[in-house]
Amino acid sequence: MRQLASRLAVMSGEGALSVYARAKELEAEGRSIIHLELGEPDFHPAAEVLQAAKDALDAGKDRYCPVQGVPELRQEIAAYMARTRNLRVPPGNIVLAPGCKIALFLALMALLEPGDEVLYPDPGFPGYPSITRGFGGVAVPYELAERNRLQPDPEEVARKITSRTKVLITCSPNNPTGTVYTDEVQRALAELAVKHDLLVLSDEIYARIIFGGAYQSMLSYPGMAERTFIIDGFSKSFAMTGWRLGYTVAPERFVTALDLLAVNSYTCVAEFTQWAAIEALRDAQGATPRMVREFERRHQQFIADLNRIPGFRCLPPEGAFYAWVNIADTGVTAEELCRIMLEEAGVAAISGAAFGDAGRDFVRFSFASSNATLKEATERIQKVSAAWSAAIARR
Ligand SMILES: Cc1ncc(COP(=O)(O)O)c(C=O)c1O
């Protein structure tokens, strides 16, 4: 029998989705499960966004539309980039996609030749190494280590650059660590990119979800406009995960290639969702800042509660909505710990190895749930922590 293409063997799935499947099984058996595994805001889009989608459908905006996206939305994204990131990007350099993941996928498809090396954060979004390998690239991790407060170490990145390095992926705020890269780190990474003529994929999907300070895009550093692809979208900042809406801001010389890949894959993004997205960006009622304030309130309580669980150690995240907990002191593996939490306490979280080797001793909890639910989750974990705290006491 004929076999699948070999690229499938080097690609991988996502840990969150398999934990979710098991959690759903337990729920079907009647168990109460607290879902802290998925990277999905527990909010829905603002009322005016929903209304704009309905109005667009009523107005017959359900046709094929321009491949790069409707011009009005690209204008609005350019204005949004200026307002939230102080960037001047021409609307012509923006290409809409059905989600950031596809934007990332097609950018890497456009750029990678077999053997090209891609530097990516570890721990990081699992798609980076998987998609890289799928296109014949070599995925080279750089670590976000606790000793560096989960920041990239530019010296390590510099050591890992070779003549085959073509792309540097950055993600600030980072999933799963919540790290917002410092200005110093970003500047050093930008200097390396310019020096070694690297292209940078700056995944800015969590850019709006930061707890203090202004967001600084990788594109804003000297020499970066001609080499930076911003990947952003509506899933997180506007709680629109299921709408499948993302975009790339690309240097001008790459736009035709992204357009060609769009033509060959999705043709265009659903038209009525694009009209609704304009309202999301305008955010007349301030829905995004309100959601971010709520995440900030929750994380203060949740991180403190997690740090009270025996063997748990968690630095406060600076953005996104994840708690990244070092569990090495529990004496059990992250996989076993997640199994105990799910099967015995009904709390679903993801073992850190799902985000790369550097995540081996960590567990990721999403705090996209109400304070009461988060409180109950930590209480449930406290109750089952005897399973490992006795071992800690003996050491
Ligand atoms: C860092 C990062 N990039 C990209 C994505 C994909 O987002 P989208 O829903 O727009 O495809 C995610 C989703 O979890 C993410 O965490």
Tab-separated table of C-alpha atoms and ligand atoms in Angstrom:
chain	number	residue	atom	x	y	z
A	1	MET	CA	0.000	0.000	0.000
A	2	ARG	CA	1.229	3.498	-0.739
A	3	GLN	CA	2.378	5.548	2.269
A	4	LEU	CA	1.893	9.103	3.510
A	5	ALA	CA	4.426	11.772	2.612
A	6	SER	CA	7.454	11.528	4.885
A	7	ARG	CA	6.964	15.084	6.173
A	8	LEU	CA	4.106	13.832	8.322
A	9	ALA	CA	6.525	11.738	10.368
A	10	VAL	CA	8.428	14.829	11.520
A	11	MET	CA	5.404	16.915	12.423
A	12	SER	CA	3.670	16.740	15.802
A	13	GLY	CA	0.321	17.517	17.371
A	14	GLU	CA	-0.471	19.721	20.366
A	15	GLY	CA	-0.528	18.558	23.986
A	16	ALA	CA	-3.481	20.768	24.884
A	17	LEU	CA	-5.743	19.022	22.439
A	18	SER	CA	-4.974	15.503	23.739
A	19	VAL	CA	-5.454	16.527	27.398
A	20	TYR	CA	-8.717	18.168	26.367
A	21	ALA	CA	-9.877	14.897	24.763
A	22	ARG	CA	-9.201	12.911	27.987
A	23	ALA	CA	-10.846	15.622	30.123
A	24	LYS	CA	-13.928	15.405	27.911
A	25	GLU	CA	-14.029	11.614	28.362
A	26	LEU	CA	-14.008	12.053	32.140
A	27	GLU	CA	-16.762	14.640	31.887
A	28	ALA	CA	-18.832	12.213	29.815
A	29	GLU	CA	-18.490	9.781	32.746
A	30	GLY	CA	-20.029	12.441	34.985
A	31	ARG	CA	-16.805	13.826	36.554
A	32	SER	CA	-16.461	17.538	37.281
A	33	ILE	CA	-13.466	18.887	35.365
A	34	ILE	CA	-11.898	22.320	35.579
A	35	HIS	CA	-10.397	23.087	32.174
A	36	LEU	CA	-7.116	24.947	32.550
A	37	GLU	CA	-5.500	23.299	29.543
A	38	LEU	CA	-6.743	25.330	26.587
A	39	GLY	CA	-5.334	28.639	25.384
A	40	GLU	CA	-8.705	30.233	24.912
A	41	PRO	CA	-10.087	33.365	26.593
A	42	ASP	CA	-13.279	32.703	28.561
A	43	PHE	CA	-14.774	35.810	26.944
A	44	HIS	CA	-16.759	36.280	23.760
A	45	PRO	CA	-16.424	39.106	21.251
A	46	ALA	CA	-18.043	42.431	22.126
A	47	ALA	CA	-21.704	42.941	21.179
A	48	GLU	CA	-20.862	45.382	18.369
A	49	VAL	CA	-18.563	42.778	16.785
A	50	LEU	CA	-21.356	40.190	16.733
A	51	GLN	CA	-23.756	42.803	15.367
A	52	ALA	CA	-21.309	43.749	12.602
A	53	ALA	CA	-21.046	40.080	11.555
A	54	LYS	CA	-24.852	39.791	11.430
A	55	ASP	CA	-25.166	43.063	9.503
A	56	ALA	CA	-22.514	41.919	7.031
A	57	LEU	CA	-24.364	38.648	6.431
A	58	ASP	CA	-27.636	40.531	5.984
A	59	ALA	CA	-25.895	42.798	3.475
A	60	GLY	CA	-24.801	39.769	1.437
A	61	LYS	CA	-21.112	39.963	2.373
A	62	ASP	CA	-20.733	36.224	2.024
A	63	ARG	CA	-18.876	36.084	-1.281
A	64	TYR	CA	-15.320	35.478	-2.399
A	65	CYS	CA	-13.381	38.651	-1.701
A	66	PRO	CA	-9.843	40.000	-2.250
A	67	VAL	CA	-7.147	37.411	-1.522
A	68	GLN	CA	-5.166	39.676	0.818
A	69	GLY	CA	-8.311	40.727	2.679
A	70	VAL	CA	-10.900	43.465	2.234
A	71	PRO	CA	-9.123	46.843	1.865
A	72	GLU	CA	-11.164	48.442	4.675
A	73	LEU	CA	-9.927	45.833	7.155
A	74	ARG	CA	-6.317	46.154	6.025
A	75	GLN	CA	-6.612	49.952	6.464
A	76	GLU	CA	-7.971	49.375	9.966
A	77	ILE	CA	-5.162	46.949	10.841
A	78	ALA	CA	-2.620	49.544	9.694
A	79	ALA	CA	-4.298	52.143	11.944
A	80	TYR	CA	-4.358	49.601	14.806
A	81	MET	CA	-0.627	48.896	14.375
A	82	ALA	CA	0.023	52.650	14.571
A	83	ARG	CA	-2.171	53.068	17.657
A	84	THR	CA	-1.070	50.046	19.666
A	85	ARG	CA	2.540	49.566	18.491
A	86	ASN	CA	3.536	52.912	17.071
A	87	LEU	CA	4.276	51.259	13.715
A	88	ARG	CA	3.733	52.656	10.240
A	89	VAL	CA	2.822	49.696	8.039
A	90	PRO	CA	1.318	50.083	4.561
A	91	PRO	CA	-2.069	48.300	4.247
A	92	GLY	CA	-0.654	46.699	1.075
A	93	ASN	CA	1.828	44.735	3.214
A	94	ILE	CA	-0.946	43.025	5.204
A	95	VAL	CA	-2.254	39.592	4.237
A	96	LEU	CA	-5.279	38.160	6.053
A	97	ALA	CA	-5.324	34.450	6.865
A	98	PRO	CA	-7.742	32.053	8.556
A	99	GLY	CA	-5.871	32.196	11.888
A	100	CYS	CA	-2.341	32.987	12.996
A	101	LYS	CA	-1.396	29.372	12.633
A	102	ILE	CA	-2.014	29.423	8.891
A	103	ALA	CA	-0.214	32.774	8.653
A	104	LEU	CA	2.788	31.185	10.352
A	105	PHE	CA	2.520	28.035	8.252
A	106	LEU	CA	2.481	29.933	4.963
A	107	ALA	CA	5.246	32.327	5.984
A	108	LEU	CA	7.498	29.346	6.744
A	109	MET	CA	6.379	27.645	3.532
A	110	ALA	CA	7.354	30.772	1.609
A	111	LEU	CA	10.779	31.008	3.226
A	112	LEU	CA	12.243	27.582	3.917
A	113	GLU	CA	14.428	25.447	1.690
A	114	PRO	CA	15.338	21.945	2.936
A	115	GLY	CA	18.131	22.249	5.487
A	116	ASP	CA	17.445	25.884	6.387
A	117	GLU	CA	17.684	26.447	10.112
A	118	VAL	CA	15.014	28.165	12.180
A	119	LEU	CA	15.714	29.420	15.682
A	120	TYR	CA	12.689	29.225	17.942
A	121	PRO	CA	11.922	29.701	21.640
A	122	ASP	CA	11.878	26.633	23.896
A	123	PRO	CA	9.492	26.447	25.645
A	124	GLY	CA	7.297	27.828	22.911
A	125	PHE	CA	4.309	27.305	20.692
A	126	PRO	CA	4.542	23.695	19.441
A	127	GLY	CA	3.801	24.710	15.853
A	128	TYR	CA	7.199	26.403	15.413
A	129	PRO	CA	9.383	23.266	15.309
A	130	SER	CA	6.665	21.076	13.836
A	131	ILE	CA	5.913	23.325	10.854
A	132	THR	CA	9.632	23.994	10.330
A	133	ARG	CA	10.352	20.274	10.086
A	134	GLY	CA	7.317	19.749	7.888
A	135	PHE	CA	8.919	22.055	5.315
A	136	GLY	CA	12.279	20.287	5.535
A	137	GLY	CA	13.821	22.896	7.811
A	138	VAL	CA	15.942	22.253	10.872
A	139	ALA	CA	14.356	23.525	14.078
A	140	VAL	CA	16.975	24.897	16.498
A	141	PRO	CA	15.683	25.779	19.976
A	142	TYR	CA	16.922	28.673	22.105
A	143	GLU	CA	16.009	28.399	25.733
A	144	LEU	CA	13.818	30.603	27.900
A	145	ALA	CA	15.456	29.531	31.143
A	146	GLU	CA	14.332	30.301	34.669
A	147	ARG	CA	17.847	31.557	35.496
A	148	ASN	CA	17.230	34.295	32.874
A	149	ARG	CA	13.758	35.009	34.231
A	150	LEU	CA	12.395	33.111	31.189
A	151	GLN	CA	13.903	35.689	28.797
A	152	PRO	CA	15.820	34.628	25.667
A	153	ASP	CA	19.599	34.824	26.063
A	154	PRO	CA	20.945	36.692	22.999
A	155	GLU	CA	24.404	35.169	23.554
A	156	GLU	CA	22.938	31.692	23.259
A	157	VAL	CA	21.045	32.740	20.120
A	158	ALA	CA	24.289	34.169	18.671
A	159	ARG	CA	26.121	30.897	19.370
A	160	LYS	CA	23.450	28.940	17.531
A	161	ILE	CA	23.488	31.010	14.339
A	162	THR	CA	25.159	29.205	11.422
A	163	SER	CA	25.449	29.887	7.706
A	164	ARG	CA	22.197	27.900	7.290
A	165	THR	CA	20.171	29.977	9.762
A	166	LYS	CA	17.462	31.797	7.856
A	167	VAL	CA	14.671	32.561	10.289
A	168	LEU	CA	14.488	33.666	13.916
A	169	ILE	CA	11.098	33.196	15.562
A	170	THR	CA	10.241	35.399	18.516
A	171	CYS	CA	7.072	35.376	20.570
A	172	SER	CA	6.388	38.125	23.086
A	173	PRO	CA	4.393	37.657	25.266
A	174	ASN	CA	5.352	34.036	25.013
A	175	ASN	CA	3.125	31.014	25.193
A	176	PRO	CA	3.566	29.161	27.579
A	177	THR	CA	5.810	31.273	29.851
A	178	GLY	CA	4.048	34.665	29.731
A	179	THR	CA	7.438	36.323	29.139
A	180	VAL	CA	7.386	39.818	27.632
A	181	TYR	CA	10.813	40.201	26.049
A	182	THR	CA	12.717	43.163	27.488
A	183	ASP	CA	13.793	46.047	25.274
A	184	GLU	CA	17.421	45.053	25.856
A	185	VAL	CA	16.804	41.467	24.708
A	186	GLN	CA	14.783	42.526	21.666
A	187	ARG	CA	17.400	45.079	20.661
A	188	ALA	CA	20.143	42.445	20.895
A	189	LEU	CA	18.074	39.952	18.873
A	190	ALA	CA	17.351	42.618	16.255
A	191	GLU	CA	21.076	43.415	16.002
A	192	LEU	CA	21.813	39.723	15.450
A	193	ALA	CA	19.126	39.535	12.776
A	194	VAL	CA	20.619	42.507	10.933
A	195	LYS	CA	24.201	41.289	11.332
A	196	HIS	CA	23.438	37.773	10.027
A	197	ASP	CA	20.723	38.800	7.574
A	198	LEU	CA	18.028	36.729	9.295
A	199	LEU	CA	14.328	37.010	8.675
A	200	VAL	CA	12.303	37.384	11.863
A	201	LEU	CA	8.862	35.922	12.460
A	202	SER	CA	7.538	37.946	15.359
A	203	ASP	CA	4.502	36.172	16.758
A	204	GLU	CA	2.579	39.014	18.409
A	205	ILE	CA	-0.696	37.204	18.988
A	206	TYR	CA	-0.617	38.107	22.724
A	207	ALA	CA	0.699	41.665	22.205
A	208	ARG	CA	-2.381	43.287	23.705
A	209	ILE	CA	-2.446	41.026	26.746
A	210	ILE	CA	0.333	42.549	28.823
A	211	PHE	CA	0.289	43.552	32.460
A	212	GLY	CA	1.852	47.005	32.448
A	213	GLY	CA	4.018	48.981	30.053
A	214	ALA	CA	3.727	49.674	26.341
A	215	TYR	CA	4.213	46.948	23.762
A	216	GLN	CA	7.335	47.117	21.655
A	217	SER	CA	7.249	45.177	18.393
A	218	MET	CA	10.356	43.543	16.926
A	219	LEU	CA	9.569	45.481	13.759
A	220	SER	CA	10.294	48.785	15.496
A	221	TYR	CA	14.067	48.251	15.890
A	222	PRO	CA	16.609	49.635	13.391
A	223	GLY	CA	16.923	47.573	10.215
A	224	MET	CA	13.927	45.382	11.088
A	225	ALA	CA	11.219	46.739	8.767
A	226	GLU	CA	12.707	44.945	5.766
A	227	ARG	CA	13.130	41.583	7.546
A	228	THR	CA	10.251	41.227	10.027
A	229	PHE	CA	7.006	39.350	9.562
A	230	ILE	CA	4.506	40.221	12.280
A	231	ILE	CA	2.061	37.397	12.867
A	232	ASP	CA	-1.024	38.565	14.733
A	233	GLY	CA	-4.745	37.932	14.826
A	234	PHE	CA	-8.029	38.035	16.630
A	235	SER	CA	-8.096	34.775	18.632
A	236	LYS	CA	-6.622	36.037	21.895
A	237	SER	CA	-6.788	39.851	22.001
A	238	PHE	CA	-10.413	39.885	20.854
A	239	ALA	CA	-11.542	36.492	22.199
A	240	MET	CA	-12.332	35.299	18.666
A	241	THR	CA	-10.637	31.880	18.620
A	242	GLY	CA	-13.339	30.117	16.596
A	243	TRP	CA	-13.586	32.863	13.991
A	244	ARG	CA	-10.240	31.808	12.531
A	245	LEU	CA	-8.850	35.230	11.748
A	246	GLY	CA	-5.221	36.216	11.644
A	247	TYR	CA	-2.828	38.181	9.497
A	248	THR	CA	0.759	38.717	8.493
A	249	VAL	CA	2.411	42.097	8.170
A	250	ALA	CA	5.203	41.281	5.724
A	251	PRO	CA	8.075	43.219	4.187
A	252	GLU	CA	6.914	44.406	0.770
A	253	ARG	CA	9.147	42.051	-1.238
A	254	PHE	CA	7.414	38.989	0.265
A	255	VAL	CA	3.784	40.037	-0.161
A	256	THR	CA	3.379	38.542	-3.662
A	257	ALA	CA	4.586	35.171	-2.361
A	258	LEU	CA	2.106	35.185	0.533
A	259	ASP	CA	-0.649	36.207	-1.873
A	260	LEU	CA	0.267	33.274	-4.147
A	261	LEU	CA	0.186	30.810	-1.249
A	262	ALA	CA	-3.176	32.205	-0.143
A	263	VAL	CA	-4.551	31.735	-3.675
A	264	ASN	CA	-3.292	28.167	-3.630
A	265	SER	CA	-4.725	27.308	-0.223
A	266	TYR	CA	-7.629	29.283	1.290
A	267	THR	CA	-8.409	31.799	-1.501
A	268	CYS	CA	-9.605	34.434	0.969
A	269	VAL	CA	-10.839	34.752	4.540
A	270	ALA	CA	-14.643	34.669	5.077
A	271	GLU	CA	-15.849	38.117	4.107
A	272	PHE	CA	-18.417	38.768	6.856
A	273	THR	CA	-15.890	37.941	9.581
A	274	GLN	CA	-13.582	40.590	8.153
A	275	TRP	CA	-16.245	43.285	8.494
A	276	ALA	CA	-16.804	42.228	12.086
A	277	ALA	CA	-13.040	42.319	12.674
A	278	ILE	CA	-13.041	46.037	11.830
A	279	GLU	CA	-15.362	46.625	14.782
A	280	ALA	CA	-13.161	44.458	17.005
A	281	LEU	CA	-10.120	46.599	16.187
A	282	ARG	CA	-12.035	49.840	16.791
A	283	ASP	CA	-13.150	48.408	20.147
A	284	ALA	CA	-15.627	51.196	20.847
A	285	GLN	CA	-16.534	49.828	24.301
A	286	GLY	CA	-12.987	49.035	25.429
A	287	ALA	CA	-13.600	45.267	25.575
A	288	THR	CA	-9.938	44.320	25.170
A	289	PRO	CA	-8.549	46.515	27.993
A	290	ARG	CA	-11.384	45.283	30.218
A	291	MET	CA	-10.528	41.649	29.492
A	292	VAL	CA	-6.830	42.305	30.120
A	293	ARG	CA	-7.557	43.983	33.468
A	294	GLU	CA	-9.578	40.916	34.427
A	295	PHE	CA	-6.694	38.580	33.465
A	296	GLU	CA	-4.376	40.739	35.540
A	297	ARG	CA	-6.653	40.583	38.589
A	298	ARG	CA	-6.908	36.821	38.267
A	299	HIS	CA	-3.254	36.152	37.836
A	300	GLN	CA	-2.296	37.954	41.035
A	301	GLN	CA	-4.530	35.629	43.076
A	302	PHE	CA	-3.863	32.491	41.045
A	303	ILE	CA	-0.054	32.748	41.039
A	304	ALA	CA	-0.039	33.328	44.802
A	305	ASP	CA	-2.291	30.272	45.316
A	306	LEU	CA	-0.174	28.090	43.003
A	307	ASN	CA	2.974	29.083	44.880
A	308	ARG	CA	1.395	27.764	48.105
A	309	ILE	CA	1.076	24.220	46.680
A	310	PRO	CA	3.949	22.016	47.906
A	311	GLY	CA	6.720	21.770	45.314
A	312	PHE	CA	5.231	24.387	42.956
A	313	ARG	CA	7.246	27.460	41.921
A	314	CYS	CA	5.875	30.054	39.524
A	315	LEU	CA	7.238	33.400	38.359
A	316	PRO	CA	4.490	35.954	37.724
A	317	PRO	CA	3.766	36.125	33.980
A	318	GLU	CA	4.120	39.554	32.338
A	319	GLY	CA	1.546	38.850	29.644
A	320	ALA	CA	-0.748	36.263	27.990
A	321	PHE	CA	-2.919	34.158	30.330
A	322	TYR	CA	-0.745	31.245	31.384
A	323	ALA	CA	0.923	30.251	34.622
A	324	TRP	CA	4.177	28.380	33.981
A	325	VAL	CA	4.941	26.365	37.078
A	326	ASN	CA	8.220	24.619	37.880
A	327	ILE	CA	7.281	21.343	39.551
A	328	ALA	CA	10.764	19.755	39.812
A	329	ASP	CA	10.590	19.911	43.625
A	330	THR	CA	7.513	17.680	43.737
A	331	GLY	CA	9.743	14.722	42.850
A	332	VAL	CA	7.238	13.425	40.299
A	333	THR	CA	7.379	13.999	36.563
A	334	ALA	CA	5.219	16.665	34.984
A	335	GLU	CA	3.322	13.964	33.074
A	336	GLU	CA	2.561	12.056	36.281
A	337	LEU	CA	1.601	15.249	38.071
A	338	CYS	CA	-0.808	16.212	35.266
A	339	ARG	CA	-2.254	12.701	35.379
A	340	ILE	CA	-2.837	12.942	39.149
A	341	MET	CA	-4.356	16.423	38.827
A	342	LEU	CA	-6.699	15.335	36.036
A	343	GLU	CA	-7.698	11.864	37.212
A	344	GLU	CA	-7.829	12.533	40.966
A	345	ALA	CA	-8.578	16.255	41.259
A	346	GLY	CA	-10.411	16.901	37.997
A	347	VAL	CA	-8.059	19.741	37.019
A	348	ALA	CA	-6.804	19.685	33.430
A	349	ALA	CA	-3.404	21.276	32.740
A	350	ILE	CA	-0.586	20.520	30.302
A	351	SER	CA	2.753	19.021	30.983
A	352	GLY	CA	5.513	21.423	29.915
A	353	ALA	CA	7.275	19.004	27.578
A	354	ALA	CA	4.434	19.693	25.129
A	355	PHE	CA	6.170	23.063	24.592
A	356	GLY	CA	9.703	21.733	24.112
A	357	ASP	CA	12.461	19.919	25.996
A	358	ALA	CA	13.160	22.945	28.193
A	359	GLY	CA	9.620	22.611	29.554
A	360	ARG	CA	10.214	19.125	30.990
A	361	ASP	CA	9.932	20.175	34.646
A	362	PHE	CA	7.007	22.527	34.161
A	363	VAL	CA	3.240	22.511	33.920
A	364	ARG	CA	1.167	25.123	32.094
A	365	PHE	CA	-2.129	26.308	33.545
A	366	SER	CA	-4.327	28.690	31.594
A	367	PHE	CA	-6.024	31.289	33.799
A	368	ALA	CA	-8.784	32.010	31.316
A	369	SER	CA	-11.368	31.035	33.932
A	370	SER	CA	-13.173	32.972	36.650
A	371	ASN	CA	-11.444	33.682	39.971
A	372	ALA	CA	-13.872	31.323	41.735
A	373	THR	CA	-12.996	28.495	39.334
A	374	LEU	CA	-9.264	29.153	39.698
A	375	LYS	CA	-9.628	29.171	43.476
A	376	GLU	CA	-11.435	25.850	43.367
A	377	ALA	CA	-8.750	24.432	41.064
A	378	THR	CA	-5.927	25.288	43.480
A	379	GLU	CA	-7.957	23.930	46.426
A	380	ARG	CA	-8.494	20.659	44.577
A	381	ILE	CA	-4.778	20.426	43.749
A	382	GLN	CA	-3.879	21.162	47.405
A	383	LYS	CA	-6.071	18.226	48.427
A	384	VAL	CA	-4.308	15.727	46.151
A	385	SER	CA	-0.836	17.176	46.785
A	386	ALA	CA	-0.342	14.592	49.556
A	387	ALA	CA	0.524	12.279	46.658
A	388	TRP	CA	3.819	14.140	46.283
A	389	SER	CA	4.258	16.256	49.439
A	390	ALA	CA	5.034	13.178	51.554
A	391	ALA	CA	7.934	12.480	49.205
A	392	ILE	CA	9.134	16.097	49.553
A	393	ALA	CA	9.044	15.792	53.376
A	394	ARG	CA	11.158	12.642	53.265
A	395	ARG	CA	13.894	14.311	51.236
B	1	LIG	C1	1.924	31.771	20.323
B	1	LIG	C2	0.767	31.388	19.467
B	1	LIG	N1	0.831	31.610	18.151
B	1	LIG	C3	-0.174	31.279	17.330
B	1	LIG	C4	-1.324	30.675	17.810
B	1	LIG	C5	-2.420	30.299	16.844
B	1	LIG	O1	-3.476	31.208	16.880
B	1	LIG	P1	-4.736	31.177	15.923
B	1	LIG	O2	-5.906	30.771	16.754
B	1	LIG	O3	-4.903	32.582	15.414
B	1	LIG	O4	-4.452	30.232	14.814
B	1	LIG	C6	-1.434	30.426	19.188
B	1	LIG	C7	-2.645	29.771	19.726
B	1	LIG	O5	-2.658	29.202	20.789
B	1	LIG	C8	-0.375	30.797	20.028
B	1	LIG	O6	-0.417	30.579	21.357
